[in-house]
Amino acid sequence: MESKRFHYHSLEIIVDSLVYEPSEDTFLMLENLSCTATDRILELGTGCGIIALTCALHSAHVVATDINPHAISIAYQNYMQNKHNLRADVQLLRGNLFSMIKPQPLFDKILFNPPYLPTRESERLPGWINTAFDGGESGLGIISQFLQPLPHYLTKRGQGYFIASSLSNITQLRKSFDKCAVSGSIISQQRFNDETLYLYRVTRLNG
């Protein structure tokens, strides 16, 4: 198992080949993310934990989940080696999306860098790393599973943030907002090679 280290601001991060390595999508979210000590934050699909740890650097309490057991292990290593720099705790749970989360208390911000690549069965990767990339044939399979229950976990003025790709059916994604009782808008985007990455912010329609 190949591993390496890198620094992001005051964090020292370990990554290995079994866990998604922070890339353009990760940093697009990080560069547009703000959090405060009063925020209660949930991150789904935490991977190596860099987003959760960055929130904790700013005093926000974070609950972070991942379906990949290797991701939870690496995130825990990163939490422990950076804990002396953090101003708040990070609680790590292994589970798929909201499966380990109770509806109460609600969260002020819910963050998700999902698997968004359109993926045919023949394109799936072996092992747990596939969960970081495989968005189903439309690229929206996991995003839809995220959006549907999202309003039940947000505070009245809470916000959800997620990454989507121009390789997916963005028109279909926008149509799904009303069905999921959320309002969504692109707050940042960046072109990388043959795709554009979008950072969406969504809020409850009845917020």
Tab-separated table of C-alpha atoms in Angstrom:
chain	number	residue	atom	x	y	z
A	1	MET	CA	0.000	0.000	0.000
A	2	GLU	CA	1.599	3.212	-1.216
A	3	SER	CA	1.440	6.242	1.092
A	4	LYS	CA	2.772	9.792	1.066
A	5	ARG	CA	2.495	13.027	3.007
A	6	PHE	CA	1.840	16.628	2.046
A	7	HIS	CA	1.121	19.891	3.839
A	8	TYR	CA	-1.959	22.058	3.491
A	9	HIS	CA	-1.596	25.235	5.524
A	10	SER	CA	-0.772	24.002	9.039
A	11	LEU	CA	-2.047	20.467	8.414
A	12	GLU	CA	0.177	17.488	7.634
A	13	ILE	CA	-1.856	14.978	5.629
A	14	ILE	CA	-1.179	11.296	4.950
A	15	VAL	CA	-2.727	9.707	1.859
A	16	ASP	CA	-2.460	6.218	0.416
A	17	SER	CA	-3.524	4.337	-2.683
A	18	LEU	CA	-6.693	2.910	-1.066
A	19	VAL	CA	-8.161	6.353	-0.340
A	20	TYR	CA	-9.046	9.240	-2.668
A	21	GLU	CA	-6.173	11.702	-2.814
A	22	PRO	CA	-7.193	15.377	-2.501
A	23	SER	CA	-7.417	16.862	-5.975
A	24	GLU	CA	-8.878	19.841	-7.843
A	25	ASP	CA	-12.399	19.143	-6.598
A	26	THR	CA	-11.240	18.966	-2.971
A	27	PHE	CA	-9.415	22.283	-3.197
A	28	LEU	CA	-12.300	23.950	-5.046
A	29	MET	CA	-14.454	23.227	-1.997
A	30	LEU	CA	-11.742	24.178	0.497
A	31	GLU	CA	-11.066	27.525	-1.186
A	32	ASN	CA	-14.746	28.481	-1.040
A	33	LEU	CA	-15.536	27.161	2.423
A	34	SER	CA	-16.006	29.305	5.506
A	35	CYS	CA	-16.929	28.077	8.962
A	36	THR	CA	-17.103	29.459	12.474
A	37	ALA	CA	-17.001	28.161	16.023
A	38	THR	CA	-20.808	28.135	16.157
A	39	ASP	CA	-21.173	25.913	13.095
A	40	ARG	CA	-22.087	22.270	13.482
A	41	ILE	CA	-20.728	20.581	10.356
A	42	LEU	CA	-21.271	17.193	8.751
A	43	GLU	CA	-18.920	15.982	6.035
A	44	LEU	CA	-19.931	12.944	4.015
A	45	GLY	CA	-17.246	10.976	2.186
A	46	THR	CA	-14.402	12.522	4.162
A	47	GLY	CA	-11.631	10.499	2.502
A	48	CYS	CA	-8.318	11.434	4.154
A	49	GLY	CA	-10.153	14.002	6.290
A	50	ILE	CA	-8.574	17.189	4.965
A	51	ILE	CA	-11.870	19.114	4.682
A	52	ALA	CA	-13.079	18.052	8.132
A	53	LEU	CA	-9.727	18.963	9.697
A	54	THR	CA	-9.709	22.361	7.988
A	55	CYS	CA	-13.122	23.091	9.515
A	56	ALA	CA	-11.831	22.020	12.928
A	57	LEU	CA	-8.896	24.402	12.501
A	58	HIS	CA	-11.508	27.175	12.509
A	59	SER	CA	-13.177	25.904	15.694
A	60	ALA	CA	-16.128	24.214	14.009
A	61	HIS	CA	-17.254	20.892	15.489
A	62	VAL	CA	-17.314	18.262	12.718
A	63	VAL	CA	-18.881	14.856	12.268
A	64	ALA	CA	-17.299	13.079	9.283
A	65	THR	CA	-18.286	9.801	7.624
A	66	ASP	CA	-17.011	7.547	4.871
A	67	ILE	CA	-18.119	4.179	3.531
A	68	ASN	CA	-14.486	3.180	2.889
A	69	PRO	CA	-12.907	1.640	6.033
A	70	HIS	CA	-9.428	2.593	4.792
A	71	ALA	CA	-10.563	6.222	4.535
A	72	ILE	CA	-11.764	6.235	8.148
A	73	SER	CA	-8.429	4.731	9.223
A	74	ILE	CA	-6.381	7.329	7.333
A	75	ALA	CA	-8.650	10.180	8.475
A	76	TYR	CA	-8.176	9.058	12.080
A	77	GLN	CA	-4.381	9.034	11.625
A	78	ASN	CA	-4.558	12.527	10.191
A	79	TYR	CA	-6.818	13.679	13.027
A	80	MET	CA	-4.473	12.358	15.703
A	81	GLN	CA	-1.309	13.805	14.167
A	82	ASN	CA	-2.919	17.226	13.691
A	83	LYS	CA	-5.013	17.291	16.866
A	84	HIS	CA	-2.620	19.665	18.642
A	85	ASN	CA	-3.397	22.329	15.999
A	86	LEU	CA	-7.162	21.909	15.956
A	87	ARG	CA	-9.588	24.135	17.860
A	88	ALA	CA	-12.438	21.615	17.836
A	89	ASP	CA	-13.029	17.874	17.716
A	90	VAL	CA	-13.712	15.701	14.686
A	91	GLN	CA	-15.948	12.661	15.174
A	92	LEU	CA	-15.313	9.953	12.568
A	93	LEU	CA	-17.979	7.376	11.660
A	94	ARG	CA	-17.930	4.633	9.067
A	95	GLY	CA	-21.117	4.467	7.040
A	96	ASN	CA	-22.785	5.304	3.743
A	97	LEU	CA	-23.985	8.904	3.445
A	98	PHE	CA	-26.451	9.650	6.296
A	99	SER	CA	-26.758	6.050	7.515
A	100	MET	CA	-24.852	6.721	10.760
A	101	ILE	CA	-26.420	10.133	11.416
A	102	LYS	CA	-29.479	10.795	13.580
A	103	PRO	CA	-31.849	13.533	12.311
A	104	GLN	CA	-31.234	15.509	15.506
A	105	PRO	CA	-29.340	17.677	16.193
A	106	LEU	CA	-29.385	19.357	12.809
A	107	PHE	CA	-26.317	20.649	10.970
A	108	ASP	CA	-25.500	24.194	9.853
A	109	LYS	CA	-23.358	22.973	6.960
A	110	ILE	CA	-23.259	19.617	5.205
A	111	LEU	CA	-20.316	19.042	2.853
A	112	PHE	CA	-19.912	16.348	0.206
A	113	ASN	CA	-17.356	15.793	-2.526
A	114	PRO	CA	-19.204	12.853	-4.087
A	115	PRO	CA	-18.296	10.291	-6.710
A	116	TYR	CA	-19.587	12.180	-9.748
A	117	LEU	CA	-18.020	10.514	-12.780
A	118	PRO	CA	-20.410	8.789	-15.209
A	119	THR	CA	-19.335	5.154	-14.881
A	120	ARG	CA	-20.339	2.074	-16.844
A	121	GLU	CA	-19.971	-1.335	-15.234
A	122	SER	CA	-16.880	-2.064	-17.353
A	123	GLU	CA	-15.227	1.120	-16.021
A	124	ARG	CA	-15.543	0.342	-12.333
A	125	LEU	CA	-12.349	0.064	-10.334
A	126	PRO	CA	-11.573	-2.897	-8.081
A	127	GLY	CA	-11.873	-2.487	-4.320
A	128	TRP	CA	-12.973	0.376	-2.091
A	129	ILE	CA	-11.355	3.127	-4.185
A	130	ASN	CA	-14.236	2.731	-6.669
A	131	THR	CA	-16.547	4.407	-4.147
A	132	ALA	CA	-14.626	7.666	-4.639
A	133	PHE	CA	-15.272	7.833	-8.388
A	134	ASP	CA	-18.311	5.794	-9.430
A	135	GLY	CA	-21.328	8.068	-9.912
A	136	GLY	CA	-23.313	5.500	-11.871
A	137	GLU	CA	-24.120	5.792	-15.555
A	138	SER	CA	-25.450	9.366	-15.272
A	139	GLY	CA	-22.803	10.518	-12.810
A	140	LEU	CA	-25.654	11.600	-10.522
A	141	GLY	CA	-26.453	8.336	-8.752
A	142	ILE	CA	-24.798	9.162	-5.421
A	143	ILE	CA	-25.582	12.886	-5.656
A	144	SER	CA	-29.301	12.036	-5.884
A	145	GLN	CA	-29.000	9.818	-2.795
A	146	PHE	CA	-27.373	12.772	-1.018
A	147	LEU	CA	-29.934	15.408	-2.044
A	148	GLN	CA	-33.087	13.454	-1.218
A	149	PRO	CA	-32.676	13.241	2.581
A	150	LEU	CA	-30.549	16.415	2.869
A	151	PRO	CA	-33.333	18.818	4.050
A	152	HIS	CA	-34.039	16.572	7.056
A	153	TYR	CA	-30.489	17.105	8.371
A	154	LEU	CA	-30.126	20.863	7.830
A	155	THR	CA	-31.032	23.608	10.267
A	156	LYS	CA	-33.611	26.119	9.055
A	157	ARG	CA	-30.905	28.324	7.556
A	158	GLY	CA	-28.447	25.477	6.991
A	159	GLN	CA	-26.512	25.005	3.765
A	160	GLY	CA	-25.348	21.971	1.856
A	161	TYR	CA	-22.311	22.074	-0.429
A	162	PHE	CA	-21.375	19.503	-3.048
A	163	ILE	CA	-19.239	19.120	-6.163
A	164	ALA	CA	-20.638	18.169	-9.582
A	165	SER	CA	-19.033	17.778	-13.001
A	166	SER	CA	-19.954	18.944	-16.486
A	167	LEU	CA	-19.449	15.310	-17.553
A	168	SER	CA	-22.681	14.524	-15.720
A	169	ASN	CA	-26.175	15.559	-16.803
A	170	ILE	CA	-26.301	19.013	-15.200
A	171	THR	CA	-29.762	19.754	-16.626
A	172	GLN	CA	-31.106	16.633	-14.937
A	173	LEU	CA	-29.367	17.668	-11.714
A	174	ARG	CA	-31.077	21.069	-11.670
A	175	LYS	CA	-34.473	19.468	-12.243
A	176	SER	CA	-33.907	17.215	-9.245
A	177	PHE	CA	-33.613	20.148	-6.805
A	178	ASP	CA	-37.366	20.777	-6.621
A	179	LYS	CA	-38.072	17.055	-6.222
A	180	CYS	CA	-35.669	16.987	-3.265
A	181	ALA	CA	-37.165	20.166	-1.688
A	182	VAL	CA	-33.954	22.174	-2.030
A	183	SER	CA	-32.888	25.314	-3.852
A	184	GLY	CA	-29.441	25.108	-5.461
A	185	SER	CA	-26.987	27.438	-7.167
A	186	ILE	CA	-23.409	27.307	-8.414
A	187	ILE	CA	-21.151	29.434	-6.211
A	188	SER	CA	-17.836	28.577	-7.885
A	189	GLN	CA	-16.567	26.667	-10.874
A	190	GLN	CA	-13.252	25.778	-12.444
A	191	ARG	CA	-12.193	24.210	-15.715
A	192	PHE	CA	-9.852	21.211	-15.557
A	193	ASN	CA	-8.768	19.504	-18.774
A	194	ASP	CA	-11.953	18.238	-20.476
A	195	GLU	CA	-14.432	19.047	-17.705
A	196	THR	CA	-15.724	21.886	-15.581
A	197	LEU	CA	-16.172	21.318	-11.859
A	198	TYR	CA	-19.042	23.097	-10.102
A	199	LEU	CA	-19.438	23.825	-6.422
A	200	TYR	CA	-23.146	23.952	-5.559
A	201	ARG	CA	-24.732	25.467	-2.486
A	202	VAL	CA	-28.198	24.173	-1.597
A	203	THR	CA	-30.697	25.235	1.044
A	204	ARG	CA	-34.068	23.933	2.196
A	205	LEU	CA	-36.983	25.230	0.115
A	206	ASN	CA	-38.979	25.761	3.278
A	207	GLY	CA	-36.007	27.459	4.986
